[in-house]
mmCIF file of C-alpha atoms in Angstrom:
data_model
loop_
_atom_site.group_PDB
_atom_site.id
_atom_site.type_symbol
_atom_site.label_atom_id
_atom_site.label_comp_id
_atom_site.label_asym_id
_atom_site.label_seq_id
_atom_site.Cartn_x
_atom_site.Cartn_y
_atom_site.Cartn_z
ATOM 1 C CA MET A 7 -50.023 251.570 133.845
ATOM 2 C CA HIS A 8 -48.951 249.115 130.847
ATOM 3 C CA TYR A 9 -46.044 247.756 128.387
ATOM 4 C CA GLN A 10 -45.120 245.944 126.477
ATOM 5 C CA LYS A 11 -41.361 244.199 125.764
ATOM 6 C CA ASN A 12 -38.963 245.258 123.146
ATOM 7 C CA HIS A 13 -35.386 243.460 123.890
ATOM 8 C CA LYS A 14 -33.605 245.254 120.677
ATOM 9 C CA TYR A 15 -31.935 248.702 119.565
ATOM 10 C CA ASN A 16 -32.929 248.839 116.158
ATOM 11 C CA ASN A 17 -31.673 252.215 114.891
ATOM 12 C CA LYS A 18 -29.373 252.206 111.924
ATOM 13 C CA LYS A 19 -28.634 255.632 111.855
ATOM 14 C CA LEU A 20 -25.205 257.030 111.203
ATOM 15 C CA HIS A 21 -24.239 259.272 114.400
ATOM 16 C CA PHE A 22 -21.534 261.654 114.250
ATOM 17 C CA PRO A 23 -19.958 261.352 117.427
ATOM 18 C CA LEU A 24 -18.089 265.179 117.267
ATOM 19 C CA THR A 25 -21.233 267.736 119.398
ATOM 20 C CA ILE A 26 -21.845 271.374 118.083
ATOM 21 C CA ARG A 27 -20.236 271.594 121.490
ATOM 22 C CA GLY A 28 -16.505 269.758 120.688
ATOM 23 C CA LEU A 29 -16.728 271.538 116.822
ATOM 24 C CA SER A 30 -16.819 274.911 118.542
ATOM 25 C CA PHE A 31 -14.628 275.071 120.564
ATOM 26 C CA LEU A 32 -12.436 272.455 118.568
ATOM 27 C CA LEU A 33 -12.332 276.524 116.099
ATOM 28 C CA LEU A 34 -12.562 277.965 118.223
ATOM 29 C CA SER A 35 -7.857 275.397 119.017
ATOM 30 C CA LEU A 36 -8.224 276.084 115.899
ATOM 31 C CA ILE A 37 -8.237 279.982 116.040
ATOM 32 C CA LEU A 38 -6.466 279.499 119.728
ATOM 33 C CA LEU A 39 -3.821 277.797 117.831
ATOM 34 C CA PHE A 40 -3.475 280.691 114.155
ATOM 35 C CA ILE A 41 -2.976 283.641 116.402
ATOM 36 C CA GLY A 42 -0.216 282.279 119.483
ATOM 37 C CA PHE A 43 2.446 280.633 115.864
ATOM 38 C CA ASN A 44 2.086 283.324 113.227
ATOM 39 C CA ARG A 45 1.544 286.743 115.885
ATOM 40 C CA GLY A 46 3.398 285.571 119.303
ATOM 41 C CA GLU A 47 0.656 285.606 121.973
ATOM 42 C CA LEU A 48 1.528 282.724 123.904
ATOM 43 C CA VAL A 49 -1.501 282.776 126.108
ATOM 44 C CA ALA A 50 -3.147 281.360 123.570
ATOM 45 C CA ALA A 51 -1.131 279.180 121.463
ATOM 46 C CA LEU A 52 -1.691 277.908 124.895
ATOM 47 C CA VAL A 53 -5.336 277.961 125.485
ATOM 48 C CA GLY A 54 -5.156 276.483 121.774
ATOM 49 C CA THR A 55 -2.777 273.374 123.735
ATOM 50 C CA LEU A 56 -4.896 272.738 125.646
ATOM 51 C CA LEU A 57 -8.076 272.937 124.522
ATOM 52 C CA ILE A 58 -6.948 270.420 121.991
ATOM 53 C CA VAL A 59 -5.791 267.608 124.356
ATOM 54 C CA TYR A 60 -8.221 268.138 126.349
ATOM 55 C CA MET A 61 -10.355 266.594 123.338
ATOM 56 C CA LEU A 62 -8.085 264.997 121.723
ATOM 57 C CA VAL A 63 -7.622 262.616 125.695
ATOM 58 C CA SER A 64 -11.525 262.760 126.811
ATOM 59 C CA PHE A 65 -11.899 261.182 122.914
ATOM 60 C CA ILE A 66 -9.132 258.959 123.107
ATOM 61 C CA LEU A 67 -10.827 257.244 126.961
ATOM 62 C CA CYS A 68 -14.873 257.016 125.213
ATOM 63 C CA ILE A 69 -13.357 254.720 122.242
ATOM 64 C CA ILE A 70 -11.905 252.624 125.540
ATOM 65 C CA SER A 71 -15.050 253.064 126.833
ATOM 66 C CA ILE A 72 -17.424 252.136 124.849
ATOM 67 C CA PRO A 73 -16.436 247.728 124.380
ATOM 68 C CA ILE A 74 -16.703 248.450 128.496
ATOM 69 C CA TRP A 75 -19.768 248.969 128.413
ATOM 70 C CA ASN A 76 -20.902 247.056 125.236
ATOM 71 C CA LYS A 77 -19.917 244.196 127.604
ATOM 72 C CA THR A 78 -23.055 245.617 129.315
ATOM 73 C CA SER A 79 -26.666 244.078 130.184
ATOM 74 C CA VAL A 80 -29.143 247.108 130.490
ATOM 75 C CA PHE A 81 -32.410 246.051 132.076
ATOM 76 C CA GLY A 82 -35.742 248.927 132.725
ATOM 77 C CA SER A 83 -39.066 248.604 133.604
ATOM 78 C CA TRP A 84 -42.132 251.072 134.497
ATOM 79 C CA ASN A 85 -43.750 251.242 137.709
ATOM 80 C CA LYS A 86 -47.352 252.384 138.697
ATOM 81 C CA THR A 87 -45.663 255.554 140.338
ATOM 82 C CA ASN A 88 -44.522 256.878 137.033
ATOM 83 C CA SER A 89 -40.802 256.189 138.469
ATOM 84 C CA PHE A 90 -38.543 253.416 136.103
ATOM 85 C CA SER A 91 -36.140 251.204 137.049
ATOM 86 C CA LEU A 92 -33.132 250.751 135.541
ATOM 87 C CA SER A 93 -30.689 247.945 137.042
ATOM 88 C CA ILE A 94 -27.351 247.286 135.063
ATOM 89 C CA MET A 95 -25.689 243.773 134.359
ATOM 90 C CA ASN A 96 -21.587 243.495 134.164
ATOM 91 C CA TYR A 97 -21.493 247.123 135.612
ATOM 92 C CA PRO A 98 -17.516 248.078 135.256
ATOM 93 C CA ILE A 99 -15.605 248.870 138.163
ATOM 94 C CA PHE A 100 -15.682 252.829 139.222
ATOM 95 C CA PHE A 101 -12.073 253.899 138.222
ATOM 96 C CA LEU A 102 -13.832 252.752 133.967
ATOM 97 C CA ARG A 103 -16.271 254.092 135.090
ATOM 98 C CA LEU A 104 -15.349 257.636 135.245
ATOM 99 C CA PHE A 105 -14.118 257.136 131.900
ATOM 100 C CA CYS A 106 -16.385 259.083 130.706
ATOM 101 C CA SER A 107 -20.739 260.094 131.775
ATOM 102 C CA GLN A 108 -23.411 257.284 130.611
ATOM 103 C CA ARG A 109 -26.727 257.943 130.417
ATOM 104 C CA ILE A 110 -30.275 256.237 128.363
ATOM 105 C CA LEU A 111 -32.351 257.698 125.859
ATOM 106 C CA LEU A 112 -35.629 256.378 125.478
ATOM 107 C CA SER A 113 -37.527 258.255 122.293
ATOM 108 C CA PHE A 114 -41.269 257.883 122.400
ATOM 109 C CA LEU A 115 -44.185 257.896 119.766
ATOM 110 C CA GLN A 116 -47.142 257.891 120.418
ATOM 111 C CA ALA A 117 -49.513 255.554 118.960
ATOM 112 C CA ASN A 118 -53.215 255.127 117.579
ATOM 113 C CA THR A 119 -52.649 258.247 115.511
ATOM 114 C CA SER A 120 -51.578 258.957 111.934
ATOM 115 C CA VAL A 121 -50.945 262.736 113.389
ATOM 116 C CA ASN A 122 -47.080 262.780 113.768
ATOM 117 C CA THR A 123 -46.864 264.275 117.031
ATOM 118 C CA LYS A 124 -43.641 265.943 118.803
ATOM 119 C CA GLN A 125 -41.085 262.707 120.364
ATOM 120 C CA TRP A 126 -41.177 262.983 123.542
ATOM 121 C CA ASN A 127 -36.816 261.866 125.214
ATOM 122 C CA LEU A 128 -36.812 259.893 128.038
ATOM 123 C CA THR A 129 -33.726 260.551 129.142
ATOM 124 C CA ILE A 130 -31.542 258.612 132.326
ATOM 125 C CA SER A 131 -28.944 259.001 134.105
ATOM 126 C CA ILE A 132 -26.996 255.749 135.291
ATOM 127 C CA ILE A 133 -26.076 256.751 138.520
ATOM 128 C CA SER A 134 -25.390 252.856 139.930
ATOM 129 C CA ASN A 135 -25.416 249.262 139.019
ATOM 130 C CA GLU A 136 -29.670 249.220 140.301
ATOM 131 C CA SER A 137 -31.092 252.956 140.611
ATOM 132 C CA ILE A 138 -35.110 254.329 140.459
ATOM 133 C CA HIS A 139 -35.871 257.230 138.300
ATOM 134 C CA GLN A 140 -39.258 259.919 139.204
ATOM 135 C CA ILE A 141 -40.917 260.841 135.186
ATOM 136 C CA LYS A 142 -43.224 263.374 134.910
ATOM 137 C CA SER A 143 -46.091 262.039 132.445
ATOM 138 C CA PRO A 144 -45.895 264.457 129.589
ATOM 139 C CA ARG A 145 -49.452 263.409 128.715
ATOM 140 C CA ARG A 146 -52.057 260.781 128.589
ATOM 141 C CA GLY A 147 -51.883 258.369 126.094
ATOM 142 C CA VAL A 148 -49.787 255.673 124.629
ATOM 143 C CA PHE A 149 -46.300 255.999 123.958
ATOM 144 C CA SER A 150 -44.040 253.749 122.467
ATOM 145 C CA VAL A 151 -40.538 253.507 121.922
ATOM 146 C CA ASN A 152 -39.349 255.259 118.730
ATOM 147 C CA LYS A 153 -35.693 255.144 119.205
ATOM 148 C CA SER A 154 -33.227 254.107 121.818
ATOM 149 C CA PHE A 155 -29.563 254.631 123.052
ATOM 150 C CA LEU A 156 -26.600 253.575 125.542
ATOM 151 C CA ILE A 157 -24.972 256.807 125.544
ATOM 152 C CA LEU A 158 -21.169 257.694 126.792
ATOM 153 C CA GLU A 159 -20.127 261.162 126.455
ATOM 154 C CA ASP A 160 -17.413 263.548 127.859
ATOM 155 C CA TYR A 161 -17.530 265.367 130.401
ATOM 156 C CA ALA A 162 -17.586 268.926 128.401
ATOM 157 C CA ARG A 163 -20.053 266.852 126.020
ATOM 158 C CA PHE A 164 -17.297 267.746 123.602
ATOM 159 C CA PHE A 165 -17.980 264.357 121.734
ATOM 160 C CA SER A 166 -21.505 261.588 122.000
ATOM 161 C CA PHE A 167 -21.115 258.442 120.938
ATOM 162 C CA ARG A 168 -24.576 256.255 120.719
ATOM 163 C CA LEU A 169 -24.009 252.633 121.520
ATOM 164 C CA THR A 170 -27.228 250.489 119.028
ATOM 165 C CA LYS A 171 -25.982 247.195 119.915
ATOM 166 C CA PRO A 172 -26.092 246.827 124.278
ATOM 167 C CA ALA A 173 -26.227 243.393 125.538
ATOM 168 C CA SER A 174 -30.287 244.062 126.117
ATOM 169 C CA LEU A 175 -32.276 246.906 126.782
ATOM 170 C CA CYS A 176 -36.275 246.285 127.965
ATOM 171 C CA THR A 177 -37.937 249.354 125.919
ATOM 172 C CA GLU A 178 -41.476 249.138 126.375
ATOM 173 C CA THR A 179 -44.692 250.672 125.120
ATOM 174 C CA VAL A 180 -46.174 252.409 128.319
ATOM 175 C CA ILE A 181 -49.711 253.962 129.209
ATOM 176 C CA PHE A 182 -50.274 256.966 130.862
ATOM 177 C CA PRO A 183 -54.090 256.950 131.608
ATOM 178 C CA ALA A 184 -56.538 259.839 132.066
ATOM 179 C CA VAL A 185 -56.887 261.914 135.133
ATOM 180 C CA PRO A 186 -60.014 262.701 135.620
ATOM 181 C CA LYS A 187 -60.938 266.246 135.998
ATOM 182 C CA SER A 188 -63.421 267.519 137.934
ATOM 183 C CA TYR A 189 -66.016 270.161 134.965
ATOM 184 C CA ARG A 190 -69.321 272.730 135.034
ATOM 185 C CA SER A 191 -72.351 271.829 132.542
ATOM 186 C CA THR A 192 -73.851 274.860 131.145
ATOM 187 C CA LYS A 193 -76.813 274.755 131.802
ATOM 188 C CA ALA A 194 -78.279 275.615 128.482
ATOM 189 C CA VAL A 195 -77.655 272.350 126.664
ATOM 190 C CA SER A 196 -77.263 269.562 129.432
ATOM 191 C CA GLY A 197 -80.429 268.881 130.105
ATOM 192 C CA SER A 198 -79.910 268.831 133.846
ATOM 193 C CA THR A 199 -83.399 267.760 134.745
ATOM 194 C CA GLY A 200 -83.474 265.413 132.988
ATOM 195 C CA GLN A 201 -84.292 261.895 135.545
ATOM 196 C CA SER A 202 -80.938 259.173 135.687
ATOM 197 C CA LYS A 203 -82.854 257.018 138.078
ATOM 198 C CA GLY A 204 -84.450 256.167 136.110
ATOM 199 C CA LYS A 205 -89.241 256.204 137.258
ATOM 200 C CA SER A 206 -91.547 254.020 139.158
ATOM 201 C CA THR A 207 -93.959 252.260 138.636
ATOM 202 C CA PHE A 208 -95.986 251.789 140.853
ATOM 203 C CA LYS A 209 -99.963 252.962 140.078
ATOM 204 C CA ARG A 210 -102.267 254.223 143.174
ATOM 205 C CA SER A 211 -102.030 251.123 144.337
ATOM 206 C CA GLU A 212 -102.849 250.000 148.917
ATOM 207 C CA ASN A 213 -100.599 247.311 148.382
ATOM 208 C CA LEU A 214 -97.084 248.139 148.969
ATOM 209 C CA TYR A 215 -95.249 245.099 148.786
ATOM 210 C CA GLU A 216 -96.529 243.318 145.004
ATOM 211 C CA THR A 217 -92.880 242.827 143.915
ATOM 212 C CA ARG A 218 -91.995 242.893 139.940
ATOM 213 C CA VAL A 219 -89.029 240.710 138.051
ATOM 214 C CA TYR A 220 -85.313 241.742 139.607
ATOM 215 C CA ILE A 221 -83.909 243.835 136.323
ATOM 216 C CA PRO A 222 -80.592 244.510 136.524
ATOM 217 C CA GLY A 223 -79.557 248.036 137.452
ATOM 218 C CA ASP A 224 -81.935 247.255 140.821
ATOM 219 C CA ASP A 225 -80.878 248.511 143.740
ATOM 220 C CA PRO A 226 -79.672 244.442 145.246
ATOM 221 C CA ARG A 227 -80.487 245.618 148.529
ATOM 222 C CA LYS A 228 -84.562 245.702 147.532
ATOM 223 C CA ILE A 229 -85.023 242.678 146.637
ATOM 224 C CA ASN A 230 -87.712 240.458 148.435
ATOM 225 C CA TRP A 231 -85.807 237.776 149.929
ATOM 226 C CA LYS A 232 -88.692 236.341 151.882
ATOM 227 C CA VAL A 233 -90.993 235.751 147.678
ATOM 228 C CA TYR A 234 -86.965 234.079 146.037
ATOM 229 C CA ALA A 235 -87.695 231.857 149.412
ATOM 230 C CA HIS A 236 -89.950 230.708 147.711
ATOM 231 C CA SER A 237 -90.593 230.929 144.469
ATOM 232 C CA GLN A 238 -86.452 230.760 144.071
ATOM 233 C CA THR A 239 -87.281 234.464 141.311
ATOM 234 C CA LEU A 240 -85.493 238.056 141.995
ATOM 235 C CA THR A 241 -88.039 240.288 142.412
ATOM 236 C CA VAL A 242 -88.667 244.089 143.796
ATOM 237 C CA ARG A 243 -90.997 245.868 145.144
ATOM 238 C CA GLU A 244 -93.709 247.345 142.806
ATOM 239 C CA GLY A 245 -93.224 250.524 144.226
ATOM 240 C CA GLU A 246 -89.450 251.000 143.604
ATOM 241 C CA LEU A 247 -87.380 252.974 140.571
ATOM 242 C CA LEU A 248 -87.077 250.663 137.779
ATOM 243 C CA PRO A 249 -82.421 251.653 137.068
ATOM 244 C CA PRO A 250 -82.341 253.841 134.415
ATOM 245 C CA PRO A 251 -83.707 253.022 130.570
ATOM 246 C CA SER A 252 -79.689 251.620 129.851
ATOM 247 C CA ALA A 253 -78.043 250.133 132.164
ATOM 248 C CA GLU A 254 -75.014 250.080 129.283
ATOM 249 C CA LEU A 255 -73.256 253.550 127.690
ATOM 250 C CA VAL A 256 -70.904 252.765 124.870
ATOM 251 C CA CYS A 257 -69.396 255.617 123.858
ATOM 252 C CA LEU A 258 -67.652 255.393 120.510
ATOM 253 C CA PHE A 259 -64.877 257.791 120.223
ATOM 254 C CA ASN A 260 -65.134 260.473 117.540
ATOM 255 C CA ILE A 261 -61.006 260.863 117.085
ATOM 256 C CA LYS A 262 -60.908 261.942 112.764
ATOM 257 C CA THR A 263 -59.991 264.926 111.904
ATOM 258 C CA ILE A 264 -60.525 266.960 108.160
ATOM 259 C CA TYR A 265 -57.584 269.230 108.432
ATOM 260 C CA LEU A 266 -53.771 268.590 110.902
ATOM 261 C CA PRO A 267 -54.754 269.291 114.768
ATOM 262 C CA SER A 268 -52.352 271.737 116.427
ATOM 263 C CA SER A 269 -51.514 271.943 119.907
ATOM 264 C CA GLU A 270 -53.841 273.123 121.519
ATOM 265 C CA LEU A 271 -56.775 271.169 120.024
ATOM 266 C CA GLN A 272 -54.933 267.647 121.252
ATOM 267 C CA ALA A 273 -55.200 269.690 124.933
ATOM 268 C CA MET A 274 -58.827 270.098 123.858
ATOM 269 C CA PHE A 275 -59.075 266.751 123.336
ATOM 270 C CA THR A 276 -57.337 265.612 126.514
ATOM 271 C CA GLU A 277 -58.898 268.131 128.235
ATOM 272 C CA LEU A 278 -62.345 266.468 127.494
ATOM 273 C CA ILE A 279 -61.376 262.795 127.428
ATOM 274 C CA ASN A 280 -60.185 264.040 131.629
ATOM 275 C CA ARG A 281 -63.374 265.267 131.719
ATOM 276 C CA SER A 282 -64.789 262.428 130.564
ATOM 277 C CA ALA A 283 -63.491 260.325 132.562
ATOM 278 C CA THR A 284 -64.654 261.654 135.716
ATOM 279 C CA PHE A 285 -68.340 261.954 134.482
ATOM 280 C CA LEU A 286 -67.569 257.744 133.481
ATOM 281 C CA LEU A 287 -66.723 257.079 136.762
ATOM 282 C CA GLU A 288 -69.830 258.518 138.338
ATOM 283 C CA HIS A 289 -72.157 256.002 135.916
ATOM 284 C CA LEU A 290 -70.606 253.323 136.878
ATOM 285 C CA ARG A 291 -70.168 254.264 140.368
ATOM 286 C CA ASN A 292 -74.070 253.986 139.179
ATOM 287 C CA ASN A 293 -73.585 250.145 138.338
ATOM 288 C CA HIS A 294 -73.638 251.118 134.873
ATOM 289 C CA ILE A 295 -72.135 248.903 132.255
ATOM 290 C CA ILE A 296 -69.486 250.846 130.300
ATOM 291 C CA SER A 297 -67.870 249.465 127.655
ATOM 292 C CA PHE A 298 -65.735 251.717 124.586
ATOM 293 C CA ILE A 299 -65.960 250.473 121.047
ATOM 294 C CA ILE A 300 -61.984 252.718 119.909
ATOM 295 C CA PRO A 301 -61.043 253.089 115.881
ATOM 296 C CA SER A 302 -57.836 251.915 115.116
ATOM 297 C CA LEU A 303 -55.443 253.079 112.207
ATOM 298 C CA GLN A 304 -56.207 249.570 110.336
ATOM 299 C CA ASN A 305 -59.945 250.371 110.080
ATOM 300 C CA SER A 306 -61.087 248.652 113.217
ATOM 301 C CA HIS A 307 -61.065 249.173 116.520
ATOM 302 C CA ASP A 308 -61.363 247.574 119.518
ATOM 303 C CA ILE A 309 -64.181 246.678 122.272
ATOM 304 C CA PHE A 310 -63.221 247.250 125.679
ATOM 305 C CA ARG A 311 -66.191 246.562 129.236
ATOM 306 C CA PHE A 312 -66.441 247.546 132.467
ATOM 307 C CA ASP A 313 -68.175 246.623 134.830
ATOM 308 C CA ASN A 314 -68.864 248.293 138.770
ATOM 309 C CA ARG A 315 -68.433 244.361 140.004
ATOM 310 C CA GLU A 316 -65.152 243.851 139.216
ATOM 311 C CA ARG A 317 -61.219 244.708 140.753
ATOM 312 C CA ASN A 318 -60.212 247.489 139.844
ATOM 313 C CA CYS A 319 -62.899 248.186 136.723
ATOM 314 C CA SER A 320 -62.016 252.715 137.404
ATOM 315 C CA THR A 321 -58.454 252.271 137.231
ATOM 316 C CA GLN A 322 -58.762 250.032 133.415
ATOM 317 C CA LEU A 323 -61.436 252.376 132.355
ATOM 318 C CA LEU A 324 -58.490 255.475 133.112
ATOM 319 C CA GLU A 325 -56.042 253.240 131.764
ATOM 320 C CA ALA A 326 -58.672 252.416 128.685
ATOM 321 C CA LEU A 327 -59.332 256.390 128.262
ATOM 322 C CA ALA A 328 -55.119 256.778 127.089
ATOM 323 C CA LEU A 329 -56.280 255.452 123.945
ATOM 324 C CA PRO A 330 -58.133 257.750 121.837
ATOM 325 C CA ALA A 331 -56.162 260.034 120.423
ATOM 326 C CA LEU A 332 -56.804 262.933 117.256
ATOM 327 C CA SER A 333 -56.245 261.103 113.486
ATOM 328 C CA LEU A 334 -56.290 261.634 110.661
ATOM 329 C CA GLU A 335 -57.202 258.907 109.493
ATOM 330 C CA GLY A 336 -59.384 256.326 110.765
ATOM 331 C CA PRO A 337 -63.187 254.824 109.921
ATOM 332 C CA ALA A 338 -65.936 256.347 110.191
ATOM 333 C CA LEU A 339 -68.264 256.898 113.872
ATOM 334 C CA GLU A 340 -71.052 254.845 111.337
ATOM 335 C CA SER A 341 -69.948 252.048 110.773
ATOM 336 C CA PHE A 342 -69.699 250.508 114.100
ATOM 337 C CA LEU A 343 -73.879 251.417 115.003
ATOM 338 C CA PRO A 344 -74.435 248.074 113.660
ATOM 339 C CA SER A 345 -72.890 247.162 116.727
ATOM 340 C CA VAL A 346 -74.535 248.759 119.581
ATOM 341 C CA PRO A 347 -76.553 246.974 121.184
ATOM 342 C CA SER A 348 -79.700 247.520 121.215
ATOM 343 C CA GLY A 349 -81.871 248.996 124.031
ATOM 344 C CA ALA A 350 -78.039 250.748 125.542
ATOM 345 C CA THR A 351 -77.842 253.867 125.062
ATOM 346 C CA VAL A 352 -74.825 256.027 123.403
ATOM 347 C CA LEU A 353 -72.095 258.832 123.987
ATOM 348 C CA ILE A 354 -70.634 260.324 121.303
ATOM 349 C CA ILE A 355 -67.236 261.739 123.094
ATOM 350 C CA SER A 356 -66.898 264.512 120.627
ATOM 351 C CA LEU A 357 -64.740 267.713 120.539
ATOM 352 C CA PRO A 358 -67.670 270.466 119.237
ATOM 353 C CA GLU A 359 -65.393 271.760 116.356
ATOM 354 C CA THR A 360 -65.095 267.617 115.133
ATOM 355 C CA ILE A 361 -69.024 267.104 115.543
ATOM 356 C CA PRO A 362 -69.776 264.058 112.695
ATOM 357 C CA SER A 363 -73.248 264.794 111.242
ATOM 358 C CA LEU A 364 -74.801 261.457 111.783
ATOM 359 C CA LYS A 365 -78.271 259.930 111.882
ATOM 360 C CA LEU A 366 -78.669 259.346 116.141
ATOM 361 C CA ARG A 367 -81.275 256.511 116.906
ATOM 362 C CA LYS A 368 -82.947 256.247 119.802
ATOM 363 C CA ASN A 369 -80.764 257.099 123.391
ATOM 364 C CA THR A 370 -78.241 258.515 121.121
ATOM 365 C CA PHE A 371 -76.269 261.661 122.823
ATOM 366 C CA PHE A 372 -73.409 263.795 123.280
ATOM 367 C CA LEU A 373 -70.392 264.535 124.885
ATOM 368 C CA THR A 374 -68.067 267.777 124.281
ATOM 369 C CA GLY A 375 -66.289 269.938 125.513
ATOM 370 C CA PRO A 376 -64.462 271.636 127.024
ATOM 371 C CA PHE A 377 -66.533 273.490 128.813
ATOM 372 C CA PRO A 378 -64.349 277.567 128.752
ATOM 373 C CA GLN A 379 -63.602 278.625 132.228
ATOM 374 C CA SER A 380 -65.221 281.660 131.395
ATOM 375 C CA GLU A 381 -68.817 283.676 131.419
ATOM 376 C CA LYS A 382 -69.944 283.525 127.939
ATOM 377 C CA LYS A 383 -71.820 280.143 128.597
ATOM 378 C CA GLN A 384 -74.296 281.433 125.787
ATOM 379 C CA SER A 385 -71.427 281.757 122.319
ATOM 380 C CA PHE A 386 -70.769 278.219 122.968
ATOM 381 C CA SER A 387 -73.605 276.973 122.507
ATOM 382 C CA LYS A 388 -74.508 279.363 119.524
ATOM 383 C CA ARG A 389 -71.683 278.202 118.740
ATOM 384 C CA LEU A 390 -71.955 273.889 119.095
ATOM 385 C CA GLN A 391 -75.491 274.816 117.877
ATOM 386 C CA GLN A 392 -72.845 275.740 114.180
ATOM 387 C CA TYR A 393 -71.463 272.055 114.477
ATOM 388 C CA LEU A 394 -74.807 269.100 115.128
ATOM 389 C CA PHE A 395 -77.202 268.897 111.557
ATOM 390 C CA LEU A 396 -79.072 265.864 111.169
ATOM 391 C CA PRO A 397 -79.976 266.101 107.991
ATOM 392 C CA ASP A 398 -81.973 263.375 105.867
ATOM 393 C CA GLN A 399 -84.499 261.868 107.105
ATOM 394 C CA ASN A 400 -85.583 259.446 104.576
ATOM 395 C CA GLN A 401 -83.072 256.656 105.247
ATOM 396 C CA GLU A 402 -83.942 253.104 106.133
ATOM 397 C CA PRO A 403 -84.121 251.979 109.157
ATOM 398 C CA PRO A 404 -86.091 254.689 110.628
ATOM 399 C CA VAL A 405 -84.388 256.867 112.995
ATOM 400 C CA ARG A 406 -84.429 260.155 114.777
ATOM 401 C CA THR A 407 -83.144 262.647 112.825
ATOM 402 C CA TYR A 408 -82.437 267.331 114.025
ATOM 403 C CA SER A 409 -81.657 270.367 112.429
ATOM 404 C CA GLN A 410 -80.712 273.021 113.176
ATOM 405 C CA PRO A 411 -83.443 275.062 114.629
ATOM 406 C CA GLU A 412 -84.582 271.818 117.024
ATOM 407 C CA PHE A 413 -81.274 271.707 117.926
ATOM 408 C CA ILE A 414 -83.060 273.431 121.553
ATOM 409 C CA ALA A 415 -86.162 271.349 121.558
ATOM 410 C CA TRP A 416 -84.141 268.637 121.218
ATOM 411 C CA ILE A 417 -82.494 269.772 124.783
ATOM 412 C CA GLU A 418 -84.913 270.269 126.607
ATOM 413 C CA SER A 419 -86.458 266.360 125.553
ATOM 414 C CA LEU A 420 -83.444 264.061 126.617
ATOM 415 C CA SER A 421 -84.933 265.329 130.763
ATOM 416 C CA GLN A 422 -87.671 262.677 129.041
ATOM 417 C CA GLU A 423 -84.948 260.158 127.582
ATOM 418 C CA GLY A 424 -84.169 259.895 130.657
ATOM 419 C CA PHE A 425 -80.509 260.001 130.670
ATOM 420 C CA ARG A 426 -78.298 263.426 130.355
ATOM 421 C CA ALA A 427 -76.381 265.423 128.655
ATOM 422 C CA TYR A 428 -73.252 267.418 128.884
ATOM 423 C CA ILE A 429 -70.476 269.740 127.754
ATOM 424 C CA LEU A 430 -67.796 269.293 129.652
#
């Protein structure tokens, strides 16, 4: 979980300190006083007076606490275990802390999307000068602080004062990474008979020690070190399996939607990303080099590259998967295809409802879903066919294109490509 610090509150909105509860009890006390003095009801007059006195004392104590807490310095930081560490300098003495209750309010918005998603509010009670609070992750995504306050309240919460300029509070942009989730794929569309290990180049030779040049992605344990000692060339035996046809896997994320995405659609997209995480981690362990091209709102994109030989590559992959978010704006996927290395396998991750109309070049496949946890496999396959259509075969450069009637034939041909396509 990474973050960036921002050391000042910047919310200037006027805040009225009387809460709805306080207003309700204030009206109640005035009604009781009116009844007590006009009808001679002693109990009503006494209760109304006590309420007025309590509210007045609470208001005065909160006013006194404001300059005291303005002198404090509040620091916060996120930990890897989804916990928030809070420390306070110039912490008031015990007697002054009893004047009111104190808490920190951080309001987050999801970044990298034009959709006005629901704010995630994090409330942290101040109980000591140093404390650690366990935070429940709201969902996968990147969240940036939209509003931040130090709130002083009386114990009945009749009054709530927001300090917009405390001495210092480190607010952050927080990343909640994808959580790998198991999936089951439908045999009707997965190309489950495809070869993911490549095929042998050995052709009926009695000499099993003929060699070929080492290819990135080969098992390094199969290197013929005796040949290397003489020729300084990395080789493996001719009969060894070739690595997958494209050792580099480039993932494109289709985040653009035509209509405002509902909360259910956003939950489906998060489910797809979490299941994709399991799929991608499996290929990362198989020594695939995985690259992400993730669109941003400024008609640009971010590129991430993951290699199993690097440290913490799995953790970095899961954190990068927090970035894709459904949006009404953003560049089209076609703009990223020219930057994909030749020979790389392109994997387009998209919900079935938003699968774009694209020209597919060789070694371009879809990763879509989520596959419903039900027995209606065929109906989901037919639904996918309604969205996947690839017309226009006359544009240059020449590419493979498919029409809807050829969809099943295209699926069957996946097994010949040496790579799998999945509905997760």
